[in-house]
Amino acid sequence: MAPTKKEATAEKETKLTPEQSSALILDYLRRTNRPYSATDISTNLKNRVTKTAAAKLLKDMHERSEIEGRAAGKQIVYHVIQQPPEDGAVEALKDTVQETSKLKDDTANLKLQEKALRNALREGAAVVPLAELKGDVCTLETEKAKIEARLETLKGGNVKPVSTEEKEEIAKQHKLFSKTATARKKICVELWKDITGLECVSKDEAENLRERFDLPF
C-alpha cells in the first residue's frame, strides 16, 4: 500500500544529513540553554533526529568541544558551552544583591513607620480630635476678639464705667481663654511634629494634611 501524505511528509522531514542534524541539535541547545539527554532532544525535536542518531551526534560534538556533556545518573546530558562571566560581573551581581537586601530592609522599616504613624493619629484623635481642636481655636479667637472690642469700647468712655469686679472678671476670662488657646495650639504643634517627623511622610503629604485640617502654622 502506498504511504499516505502524512507519512510521506514525516519521512521527508526526518531525512536530514548528519551536518543538518548537528546544526539542528546545536541550535536547539542554544535556544533552550538547558541540559538535555539524547532521548529528550530527539523527543523535543519531534523525532526529526532519531534517538540513536542524536546520541552519536552529541558524542561527536562533545569530543570536538562544540558542546559540554556530563553524567546525570545513568545517562549523559549535554548543553552549550557556558561563557565565563565578564570582568566585574560578579562584583556587580554582589552589589545588586546587597542593594536588593537594603531595599527590602528599607521597605520593612517604612511599613513599621507607617504603622506607628497610623497609631499616633488614632491616639491623637482619641485624646483631642483635630477637628475639635480646630473648632475650639476658632471659638476662642472669636471670644478673644469680642472681649478686646469690649475693652476698647470701655476705654473710650462711651458707656457706663465698669466696676473693679467686672474688670477683674473680664481679665480673668481673657487670661483663661488665652491660656486654653495656647495649650491647645501647643497640642496641635506637638502632634504635627510627630507626624512630620516620620520618614514615611513626605513634604507634599505633610502639606496636604496641613491644608486638609486648615492648621494655623
Short mmCIF file of C-alpha atoms in Angstrom, two decimals:
data_model
loop_
_atom_site.label_atom_id
_atom_site.label_comp_id
_atom_site.label_asym_id
_atom_site.label_seq_id
_atom_site.Cartn_x
_atom_site.Cartn_y
_atom_site.Cartn_z
CA MET A 1 0.00 0.00 0.00
CA ALA A 2 1.32 3.43 -0.93
CA PRO A 3 2.28 5.70 2.00
CA THR A 4 -0.19 8.40 2.96
CA LYS A 5 0.57 12.08 2.50
CA LYS A 6 1.16 12.44 6.25
CA GLU A 7 3.63 9.56 6.27
CA ALA A 8 5.42 10.92 3.24
CA THR A 9 5.76 14.33 4.90
CA ALA A 10 7.11 12.79 8.09
CA GLU A 11 9.61 10.71 6.12
CA LYS A 12 10.75 13.82 4.24
CA GLU A 13 11.23 15.79 7.49
CA THR A 14 13.40 13.07 9.04
CA LYS A 15 15.74 12.85 6.08
CA LEU A 16 18.38 15.24 7.35
CA THR A 17 22.08 14.96 6.68
CA PRO A 18 24.38 14.48 9.68
CA GLU A 19 25.52 18.09 9.33
CA GLN A 20 21.93 19.34 9.28
CA SER A 21 21.06 17.19 12.27
CA SER A 22 24.08 18.50 14.20
CA ALA A 23 23.15 22.09 13.35
CA LEU A 24 19.54 21.47 14.40
CA ILE A 25 20.63 19.99 17.73
CA LEU A 26 23.13 22.77 18.42
CA ASP A 27 20.54 25.43 17.62
CA TYR A 28 18.06 23.77 19.97
CA LEU A 29 20.60 23.63 22.81
CA ARG A 30 21.46 27.30 22.31
CA ARG A 31 17.83 28.40 22.25
CA THR A 32 16.84 26.47 25.35
CA ASN A 33 20.16 26.89 27.19
CA ARG A 34 19.41 23.80 29.29
CA PRO A 35 20.98 20.34 29.58
CA TYR A 36 19.23 17.51 27.72
CA SER A 37 19.86 13.85 27.07
CA ALA A 38 19.81 12.36 23.56
CA THR A 39 16.34 10.95 24.25
CA ASP A 40 14.98 14.32 25.38
CA ILE A 41 16.44 16.10 22.36
CA SER A 42 15.04 13.54 19.93
CA THR A 43 11.60 13.78 21.55
CA ASN A 44 11.58 17.58 21.72
CA LEU A 45 12.60 17.79 18.07
CA LYS A 46 9.62 15.56 17.24
CA ASN A 47 11.95 12.73 16.12
CA ARG A 48 13.41 14.72 13.25
CA VAL A 49 16.64 13.30 14.67
CA THR A 50 16.33 9.77 15.99
CA LYS A 51 17.49 8.85 19.47
CA THR A 52 20.37 6.77 18.10
CA ALA A 53 21.49 9.49 15.71
CA ALA A 54 21.17 12.15 18.41
CA ALA A 55 23.32 10.12 20.82
CA LYS A 56 26.09 9.71 18.22
CA LEU A 57 25.98 13.32 17.05
CA LEU A 58 26.01 14.66 20.60
CA LYS A 59 29.00 12.48 21.47
CA ASP A 60 30.88 13.66 18.36
CA MET A 61 30.12 17.33 19.08
CA HIS A 62 31.27 16.85 22.65
CA GLU A 63 34.55 15.32 21.51
CA ARG A 64 35.04 18.28 19.16
CA SER A 65 34.46 20.61 22.17
CA GLU A 66 31.45 22.17 20.46
CA ILE A 67 29.22 21.39 23.43
CA GLU A 68 29.67 20.20 27.01
CA GLY A 69 28.47 16.90 28.45
CA ARG A 70 28.24 15.43 31.93
CA ALA A 71 26.87 12.37 33.60
CA ALA A 72 23.44 12.65 35.20
CA GLY A 73 22.55 9.35 36.80
CA LYS A 74 22.58 6.59 34.18
CA GLN A 75 22.61 8.94 31.21
CA ILE A 76 24.66 11.80 29.81
CA VAL A 77 23.19 15.24 29.34
CA TYR A 78 24.58 17.87 27.01
CA HIS A 79 24.41 21.67 26.96
CA VAL A 80 26.08 24.58 25.22
CA ILE A 81 29.46 25.78 26.45
CA GLN A 82 28.92 28.41 29.11
CA GLN A 83 30.89 31.60 28.67
CA PRO A 84 32.86 32.82 31.71
CA PRO A 85 31.42 35.92 33.37
CA GLU A 86 32.74 39.25 32.17
CA ASP A 87 35.13 41.28 34.30
CA GLY A 88 33.23 42.95 37.10
CA ALA A 89 30.08 40.91 36.53
CA VAL A 90 30.47 39.03 39.82
CA GLU A 91 31.02 42.25 41.76
CA ALA A 92 28.08 43.86 40.01
CA LEU A 93 25.90 40.90 40.99
CA LYS A 94 27.03 41.19 44.61
CA ASP A 95 26.23 44.91 44.58
CA THR A 96 22.79 44.15 43.15
CA VAL A 97 22.12 41.55 45.85
CA GLN A 98 23.22 43.98 48.57
CA GLU A 99 21.10 46.77 47.13
CA THR A 100 18.09 44.44 46.93
CA SER A 101 18.59 43.43 50.55
CA LYS A 102 18.86 47.09 51.59
CA LEU A 103 15.68 47.97 49.72
CA LYS A 104 13.85 45.11 51.46
CA ASP A 105 15.04 46.39 54.86
CA ASP A 106 14.05 49.96 53.98
CA THR A 107 10.62 48.77 52.87
CA ALA A 108 10.14 46.89 56.15
CA ASN A 109 11.18 49.98 58.14
CA LEU A 110 8.81 52.19 56.18
CA LYS A 111 5.95 49.81 56.89
CA LEU A 112 6.76 49.98 60.61
CA GLN A 113 6.89 53.77 60.46
CA GLU A 114 3.59 53.84 58.60
CA LYS A 115 2.03 51.66 61.30
CA ALA A 116 3.44 53.93 64.02
CA LEU A 117 2.06 56.98 62.22
CA ARG A 118 -1.40 55.47 61.95
CA ASN A 119 -1.34 54.56 65.65
CA ALA A 120 -0.20 58.08 66.55
CA LEU A 121 -3.02 59.60 64.53
CA ARG A 122 -5.58 57.30 66.16
CA GLU A 123 -4.25 58.03 69.65
CA GLY A 124 -4.12 61.75 68.99
CA ALA A 125 -7.66 61.73 67.65
CA ALA A 126 -8.79 59.77 70.72
CA VAL A 127 -7.34 62.43 73.08
CA VAL A 128 -8.41 65.58 71.23
CA PRO A 129 -9.67 65.19 67.65
CA LEU A 130 -8.05 67.63 65.24
CA ALA A 131 -11.47 68.79 64.06
CA GLU A 132 -12.45 69.60 67.65
CA LEU A 133 -9.18 71.43 68.26
CA LYS A 134 -9.75 73.48 65.13
CA GLY A 135 -13.27 74.40 66.26
CA ASP A 136 -12.11 75.30 69.77
CA VAL A 137 -9.35 77.54 68.44
CA CYS A 138 -11.82 79.37 66.20
CA THR A 139 -14.24 79.80 69.11
CA LEU A 140 -11.52 81.12 71.38
CA GLU A 141 -10.31 83.54 68.74
CA THR A 142 -13.87 84.85 68.35
CA GLU A 143 -14.32 85.24 72.09
CA LYS A 144 -10.97 86.97 72.34
CA ALA A 145 -11.92 89.42 69.60
CA LYS A 146 -15.22 90.20 71.34
CA ILE A 147 -13.51 90.83 74.66
CA GLU A 148 -10.89 93.05 73.09
CA ALA A 149 -13.64 95.01 71.33
CA ARG A 150 -15.48 95.46 74.63
CA LEU A 151 -12.31 96.65 76.33
CA GLU A 152 -11.69 99.20 73.60
CA THR A 153 -15.26 100.48 73.96
CA LEU A 154 -14.89 100.75 77.71
CA LYS A 155 -11.62 102.59 77.38
CA GLY A 156 -13.33 105.12 75.08
CA GLY A 157 -15.69 106.23 77.84
CA ASN A 158 -18.86 105.86 75.75
CA VAL A 159 -20.56 103.61 78.27
CA LYS A 160 -21.00 103.42 81.97
CA PRO A 161 -17.71 102.77 83.76
CA VAL A 162 -17.05 99.16 84.58
CA SER A 163 -16.59 98.22 88.18
CA THR A 164 -13.37 96.78 89.52
CA GLU A 165 -15.05 93.39 89.98
CA GLU A 166 -16.21 93.34 86.35
CA LYS A 167 -12.76 94.30 85.13
CA GLU A 168 -11.22 91.53 87.18
CA GLU A 169 -13.75 89.02 85.84
CA ILE A 170 -13.13 90.10 82.26
CA ALA A 171 -9.38 89.91 82.75
CA LYS A 172 -9.77 86.50 84.36
CA GLN A 173 -11.83 85.19 81.45
CA HIS A 174 -9.42 86.66 78.93
CA LYS A 175 -6.48 85.03 80.69
CA LEU A 176 -8.32 81.71 80.89
CA PHE A 177 -9.27 81.76 77.22
CA SER A 178 -5.77 82.76 76.20
CA LYS A 179 -4.22 80.01 78.31
CA THR A 180 -6.61 77.40 76.93
CA ALA A 181 -5.98 78.53 73.36
CA THR A 182 -2.21 78.40 73.90
CA ALA A 183 -2.38 74.92 75.44
CA ARG A 184 -4.50 73.51 72.64
CA LYS A 185 -2.34 75.11 69.99
CA LYS A 186 0.70 73.52 71.66
CA ILE A 187 -1.00 70.12 71.46
CA CYS A 188 -1.61 70.66 67.76
CA VAL A 189 2.00 71.67 67.21
CA GLU A 190 3.37 68.63 69.08
CA LEU A 191 1.11 66.24 67.19
CA TRP A 192 2.13 67.86 63.93
CA LYS A 193 5.83 67.48 64.80
CA ASP A 194 5.29 63.77 65.47
CA ILE A 195 3.55 63.35 62.14
CA THR A 196 6.01 65.30 60.01
CA GLY A 197 8.98 63.74 61.81
CA LEU A 198 8.22 60.31 60.37
CA GLU A 199 10.26 59.35 57.33
CA CYS A 200 7.26 57.82 55.57
CA VAL A 201 5.55 61.22 55.37
CA SER A 202 6.90 63.32 52.52
CA LYS A 203 6.81 67.12 52.42
CA ASP A 204 3.99 67.06 49.89
CA GLU A 205 1.93 64.68 52.02
CA ALA A 206 2.55 66.84 55.11
CA GLU A 207 1.46 69.96 53.23
CA ASN A 208 -1.71 68.20 52.03
CA LEU A 209 -2.55 67.19 55.61
CA ARG A 210 -1.92 70.73 56.86
CA GLU A 211 -4.24 72.20 54.22
CA ARG A 212 -6.83 69.49 54.77
CA PHE A 213 -7.12 70.27 58.51
CA ASP A 214 -6.53 74.01 57.97
CA LEU A 215 -3.81 74.11 60.61
CA PRO A 216 -2.75 77.68 61.57
CA PHE A 217 1.02 77.01 61.43
#
